[in-house]
mmCIF file of C-alpha atoms in Angstrom:
data_model
loop_
_atom_site.group_PDB
_atom_site.id
_atom_site.type_symbol
_atom_site.label_atom_id
_atom_site.label_comp_id
_atom_site.label_asym_id
_atom_site.label_seq_id
_atom_site.Cartn_x
_atom_site.Cartn_y
_atom_site.Cartn_z
ATOM 1 C CA MET S 1 0.456 0.138 0.313
ATOM 2 C CA GLN S 2 1.341 3.583 -1.193
ATOM 3 C CA ARG S 3 1.815 5.742 2.668
ATOM 4 C CA ASP S 4 1.579 8.696 0.304
ATOM 5 C CA LEU S 5 -2.170 7.888 0.163
ATOM 6 C CA VAL S 6 -2.813 6.856 3.068
ATOM 7 C CA GLU S 7 -0.735 9.492 5.158
ATOM 8 C CA ARG S 8 -2.755 11.883 2.402
ATOM 9 C CA ALA S 9 -5.851 10.604 3.246
ATOM 10 C CA ILE S 10 -5.995 10.570 7.346
ATOM 11 C CA ALA S 11 -4.851 14.281 6.832
ATOM 12 C CA GLY S 12 -8.350 14.626 4.729
ATOM 13 C CA ASP S 13 -7.182 14.381 1.516
ATOM 14 C CA HIS S 14 -11.068 12.415 -0.364
ATOM 15 C CA ASP S 15 -8.401 12.756 -3.296
ATOM 16 C CA ALA S 16 -5.783 9.890 -1.397
ATOM 17 C CA PHE S 17 -8.909 8.250 0.059
ATOM 18 C CA SER S 18 -10.645 7.498 -3.881
ATOM 19 C CA ASP S 19 -6.971 6.506 -4.726
ATOM 20 C CA LEU S 20 -6.757 3.729 -2.496
ATOM 21 C CA VAL S 21 -10.173 2.845 -2.114
ATOM 22 C CA ARG S 22 -9.742 2.190 -6.111
ATOM 23 C CA LEU S 23 -6.193 0.071 -5.426
ATOM 24 C CA MET S 24 -8.513 -1.791 -2.680
ATOM 25 C CA SER S 25 -12.520 -1.592 -2.949
ATOM 26 C CA ARG S 26 -12.166 -4.352 -6.183
ATOM 27 C CA ARG S 27 -10.436 -7.101 -3.427
ATOM 28 C CA LEU S 28 -12.846 -6.133 -0.535
ATOM 29 C CA TYR S 29 -15.684 -7.092 -1.801
ATOM 30 C CA ALA S 30 -14.381 -10.252 -3.743
ATOM 31 C CA ALA S 31 -13.714 -11.198 0.443
ATOM 32 C CA ALA S 32 -17.197 -9.620 1.499
ATOM 33 C CA ARG S 33 -18.667 -12.319 -1.392
ATOM 34 C CA LEU S 34 -16.859 -14.878 -0.350
ATOM 35 C CA ILE S 35 -18.125 -14.490 3.268
ATOM 36 C CA LEU S 36 -21.252 -13.894 2.928
ATOM 37 C CA ARG S 37 -21.636 -15.004 -0.331
ATOM 38 C CA ASP S 38 -24.685 -13.004 -1.520
ATOM 39 C CA ASP S 39 -23.859 -10.265 -3.740
ATOM 40 C CA THR S 40 -25.490 -7.390 -2.923
ATOM 41 C CA ARG S 41 -25.045 -8.093 0.662
ATOM 42 C CA ALA S 42 -21.590 -7.563 -0.080
ATOM 43 C CA GLU S 43 -21.565 -4.619 -2.223
ATOM 44 C CA ASP S 44 -23.483 -3.403 1.108
ATOM 45 C CA ALA S 45 -21.254 -4.604 3.611
ATOM 46 C CA THR S 46 -18.041 -3.120 1.263
ATOM 47 C CA GLN S 47 -20.066 0.290 0.546
ATOM 48 C CA GLU S 48 -21.000 0.575 4.499
ATOM 49 C CA ALA S 49 -16.960 -0.829 5.299
ATOM 50 C CA LEU S 50 -15.559 1.956 3.258
ATOM 51 C CA VAL S 51 -17.512 5.022 4.734
ATOM 52 C CA VAL S 52 -16.810 3.855 7.954
ATOM 53 C CA ALA S 53 -13.227 3.901 7.142
ATOM 54 C CA TRP S 54 -13.328 7.636 5.728
ATOM 55 C CA ARG S 55 -15.010 8.687 9.333
ATOM 56 C CA ASP S 56 -12.297 7.319 11.122
ATOM 57 C CA LEU S 57 -9.345 6.918 9.190
ATOM 58 C CA ARG S 58 -8.012 9.750 11.481
ATOM 59 C CA GLY S 59 -8.009 7.188 14.447
ATOM 60 C CA LEU S 60 -5.119 4.819 12.440
ATOM 61 C CA ARG S 61 -1.852 5.275 14.214
ATOM 62 C CA ASP S 62 0.029 3.080 11.780
ATOM 63 C CA PRO S 63 -0.409 4.192 7.775
ATOM 64 C CA ASP S 64 1.539 0.718 6.629
ATOM 65 C CA ARG S 65 -1.305 -0.930 8.647
ATOM 66 C CA PHE S 66 -3.995 0.344 6.493
ATOM 67 C CA GLU S 67 -5.122 -2.372 4.359
ATOM 68 C CA ALA S 68 -5.262 -4.760 7.598
ATOM 69 C CA TRP S 69 -7.554 -1.974 9.080
ATOM 70 C CA LEU S 70 -9.117 -1.637 6.854
ATOM 71 C CA HIS S 71 -10.132 -5.618 6.130
ATOM 72 C CA ARG S 72 -10.817 -5.538 9.724
ATOM 73 C CA VAL S 73 -13.492 -2.768 9.222
ATOM 74 C CA LEU S 74 -14.845 -4.976 6.502
ATOM 75 C CA VAL S 75 -14.705 -7.983 8.321
ATOM 76 C CA ARG S 76 -17.330 -6.236 11.132
ATOM 77 C CA GLU S 77 -19.338 -4.978 8.825
ATOM 78 C CA CYS S 78 -20.162 -8.699 7.120
ATOM 79 C CA TYR S 79 -20.636 -9.952 10.776
ATOM 80 C CA ARG S 80 -23.074 -7.013 11.216
ATOM 81 C CA HIS S 81 -24.721 -8.315 8.190
ATOM 82 C CA ALA S 82 -24.499 -11.897 8.577
ATOM 83 C CA LYS S 83 -26.089 -11.253 12.124
ATOM 84 C CA LYS S 84 -28.750 -9.225 10.021
ATOM 85 C CA GLU S 85 -29.680 -11.961 7.984
ATOM 86 C CA ARG S 86 -28.904 -14.951 10.292
ATOM 87 C CA ARG S 87 -32.718 -15.918 9.749
ATOM 88 C CA ARG S 88 -32.996 -15.397 5.854
ATOM 89 C CA ILE S 89 -30.637 -18.529 4.558
ATOM 90 C CA GLU S 90 -30.397 -18.238 0.784
ATOM 91 C CA VAL S 91 -27.989 -20.906 -1.383
ATOM 92 C CA GLU S 92 -27.347 -19.432 -4.725
ATOM 93 C CA GLY S 93 -23.988 -17.148 -5.913
ATOM 94 C CA GLN S 94 -21.077 -18.720 -6.818
ATOM 95 C CA ILE S 95 -17.145 -18.384 -6.493
ATOM 96 C CA GLN S 96 -15.520 -16.130 -8.468
ATOM 97 C CA PRO S 97 -12.003 -18.227 -10.214
ATOM 98 C CA LEU S 98 -8.332 -16.464 -8.798
ATOM 99 C CA ALA S 99 -7.497 -17.532 -12.421
ATOM 100 C CA PRO S 100 -8.564 -18.425 -15.449
ATOM 101 C CA GLY S 101 -7.676 -21.318 -17.201
ATOM 102 C CA GLY S 102 -8.007 -25.250 -16.974
ATOM 103 C CA ASP S 103 -10.804 -27.979 -17.723
ATOM 104 C CA PRO S 104 -14.273 -25.685 -16.989
ATOM 105 C CA GLY S 105 -16.071 -28.698 -16.581
ATOM 106 C CA HIS S 106 -14.127 -29.744 -13.996
ATOM 107 C CA GLU S 107 -13.536 -26.515 -12.318
ATOM 108 C CA SER S 108 -17.766 -25.847 -12.322
ATOM 109 C CA ALA S 109 -17.672 -29.130 -10.245
ATOM 110 C CA VAL S 110 -15.235 -27.897 -7.805
ATOM 111 C CA LYS S 111 -16.386 -24.397 -7.344
ATOM 112 C CA ASP S 112 -20.177 -25.857 -6.730
ATOM 113 C CA GLU S 113 -18.662 -28.409 -4.687
ATOM 114 C CA LEU S 114 -16.803 -25.968 -2.460
ATOM 115 C CA GLU S 115 -19.703 -23.580 -2.584
ATOM 116 C CA ARG S 116 -22.147 -26.402 -1.097
ATOM 117 C CA GLY S 117 -19.103 -27.061 1.350
ATOM 118 C CA PHE S 118 -19.371 -23.269 2.314
ATOM 119 C CA ALA S 119 -22.773 -23.106 2.494
ATOM 120 C CA ARG S 120 -22.154 -25.476 5.885
ATOM 121 C CA LEU S 121 -19.979 -23.228 7.761
ATOM 122 C CA SER S 122 -21.188 -20.211 9.673
ATOM 123 C CA VAL S 123 -19.774 -16.787 8.208
ATOM 124 C CA GLU S 124 -16.916 -16.649 11.383
ATOM 125 C CA GLN S 125 -15.928 -19.226 9.849
ATOM 126 C CA ARG S 126 -15.910 -18.003 6.521
ATOM 127 C CA THR S 127 -14.044 -15.246 7.520
ATOM 128 C CA VAL S 128 -11.138 -16.889 8.540
ATOM 129 C CA LEU S 129 -10.913 -19.433 5.644
ATOM 130 C CA VAL S 130 -11.084 -16.209 3.334
ATOM 131 C CA LEU S 131 -8.492 -14.503 4.747
ATOM 132 C CA HIS S 132 -6.131 -17.556 5.141
ATOM 133 C CA HIS S 133 -6.716 -18.959 1.617
ATOM 134 C CA TYR S 134 -8.107 -16.190 -0.573
ATOM 135 C CA ALA S 135 -6.506 -13.021 1.034
ATOM 136 C CA GLY S 136 -3.183 -15.017 1.171
ATOM 137 C CA TYR S 137 -2.926 -13.755 5.581
ATOM 138 C CA SER S 138 -0.547 -14.633 8.157
ATOM 139 C CA PHE S 139 -1.888 -16.049 11.325
ATOM 140 C CA PRO S 140 -0.199 -12.431 12.788
ATOM 141 C CA GLU S 141 -1.707 -10.705 9.958
ATOM 142 C CA ILE S 142 -5.617 -12.407 10.733
ATOM 143 C CA ALA S 143 -5.059 -12.166 14.354
ATOM 144 C CA ASP S 144 -4.366 -8.370 13.925
ATOM 145 C CA THR S 145 -7.294 -8.213 11.467
ATOM 146 C CA LEU S 146 -10.261 -9.615 13.803
ATOM 147 C CA GLY S 147 -8.411 -8.405 17.295
ATOM 148 C CA ILE S 148 -7.222 -11.998 18.188
ATOM 149 C CA PRO S 149 -4.766 -13.451 19.719
ATOM 150 C CA VAL S 150 -2.277 -15.157 17.293
ATOM 151 C CA GLY S 151 -3.045 -18.588 18.744
ATOM 152 C CA THR S 152 -6.294 -18.048 18.540
ATOM 153 C CA ALA S 153 -6.370 -17.378 15.008
ATOM 154 C CA LYS S 154 -4.254 -20.377 14.904
ATOM 155 C CA SER S 155 -7.405 -22.791 16.009
ATOM 156 C CA ARG S 156 -9.916 -21.065 14.663
ATOM 157 C CA VAL S 157 -8.564 -21.493 10.886
ATOM 158 C CA HIS S 158 -7.977 -24.936 11.857
ATOM 159 C CA ARG S 159 -11.272 -25.656 13.675
ATOM 160 C CA ALA S 160 -12.839 -23.758 10.406
ATOM 161 C CA THR S 161 -10.259 -26.339 7.795
ATOM 162 C CA SER S 162 -11.449 -29.361 9.550
ATOM 163 C CA ALA S 163 -15.111 -28.107 9.313
ATOM 164 C CA MET S 164 -14.618 -27.178 5.995
ATOM 165 C CA ARG S 165 -13.386 -30.879 5.281
ATOM 166 C CA ALA S 166 -16.437 -32.282 7.048
ATOM 167 C CA ALA S 167 -18.676 -30.264 5.147
ATOM 168 C CA LEU S 168 -17.001 -31.106 1.787
ATOM 169 C CA LYS S 169 -17.167 -35.570 2.798
ATOM 170 C CA ALA S 170 -20.906 -35.107 4.255
ATOM 171 C CA ASP S 171 -21.864 -33.432 0.973
ATOM 172 C CA ALA S 172 -19.896 -36.362 -0.664
ATOM 173 C CA ARG S 173 -22.047 -38.476 0.942
ATOM 174 C CA THR S 174 -25.058 -36.837 0.079
ATOM 175 C CA PRO S 175 -27.375 -37.889 -2.533
ATOM 176 C CA ARG S 176 -28.218 -34.946 -5.538
ATOM 177 C CA LEU S 177 -31.557 -34.663 -6.774
ATOM 178 C CA GLY S 178 -31.776 -34.850 -10.328
ATOM 179 C CA GLY S 179 -28.651 -37.525 -10.218
ATOM 180 C CA THR S 180 -28.587 -40.596 -12.097
ATOM 181 C CA SER S 181 -28.901 -44.097 -9.567
ATOM 182 C CA ALA S 182 -27.173 -47.113 -10.398
#
């Protein structure tokens, strides 16, 4: 992240903050989409996180930690949206591939399998998996983003990974509608 843009934004420069948003908004939205599993709620959470970030930016003590701080703001907004919508269960949407290429049929089957596994996880479990595997955060960065100790971040990633494995195994045992029987 460009420290000078962050420092200018902290000083109240709207253009610098707009430049930061342009640099980060796509990744923020992608993370929110993976956590919330809904385009509209992800857009809302991302937009609200950016509003909160602008409002609270002057409280950022270390400009070099801007990206982690902004992800923390985004995660809080995602949690808020998930809590608000907890009663609504939606199983729709697709995880967008990070890189094009490969066998489209196989990629589609893997995406579907991962989406079904994600559907069985809590928003908290999806969050740590997204931060670790999608955003590429280390355990200390996850801990900093979520405001938890490093050991807790490690255990949450481990538990979420175990839950994902269990969800994928359970899904593999569940017969699909419309399939053929042997």
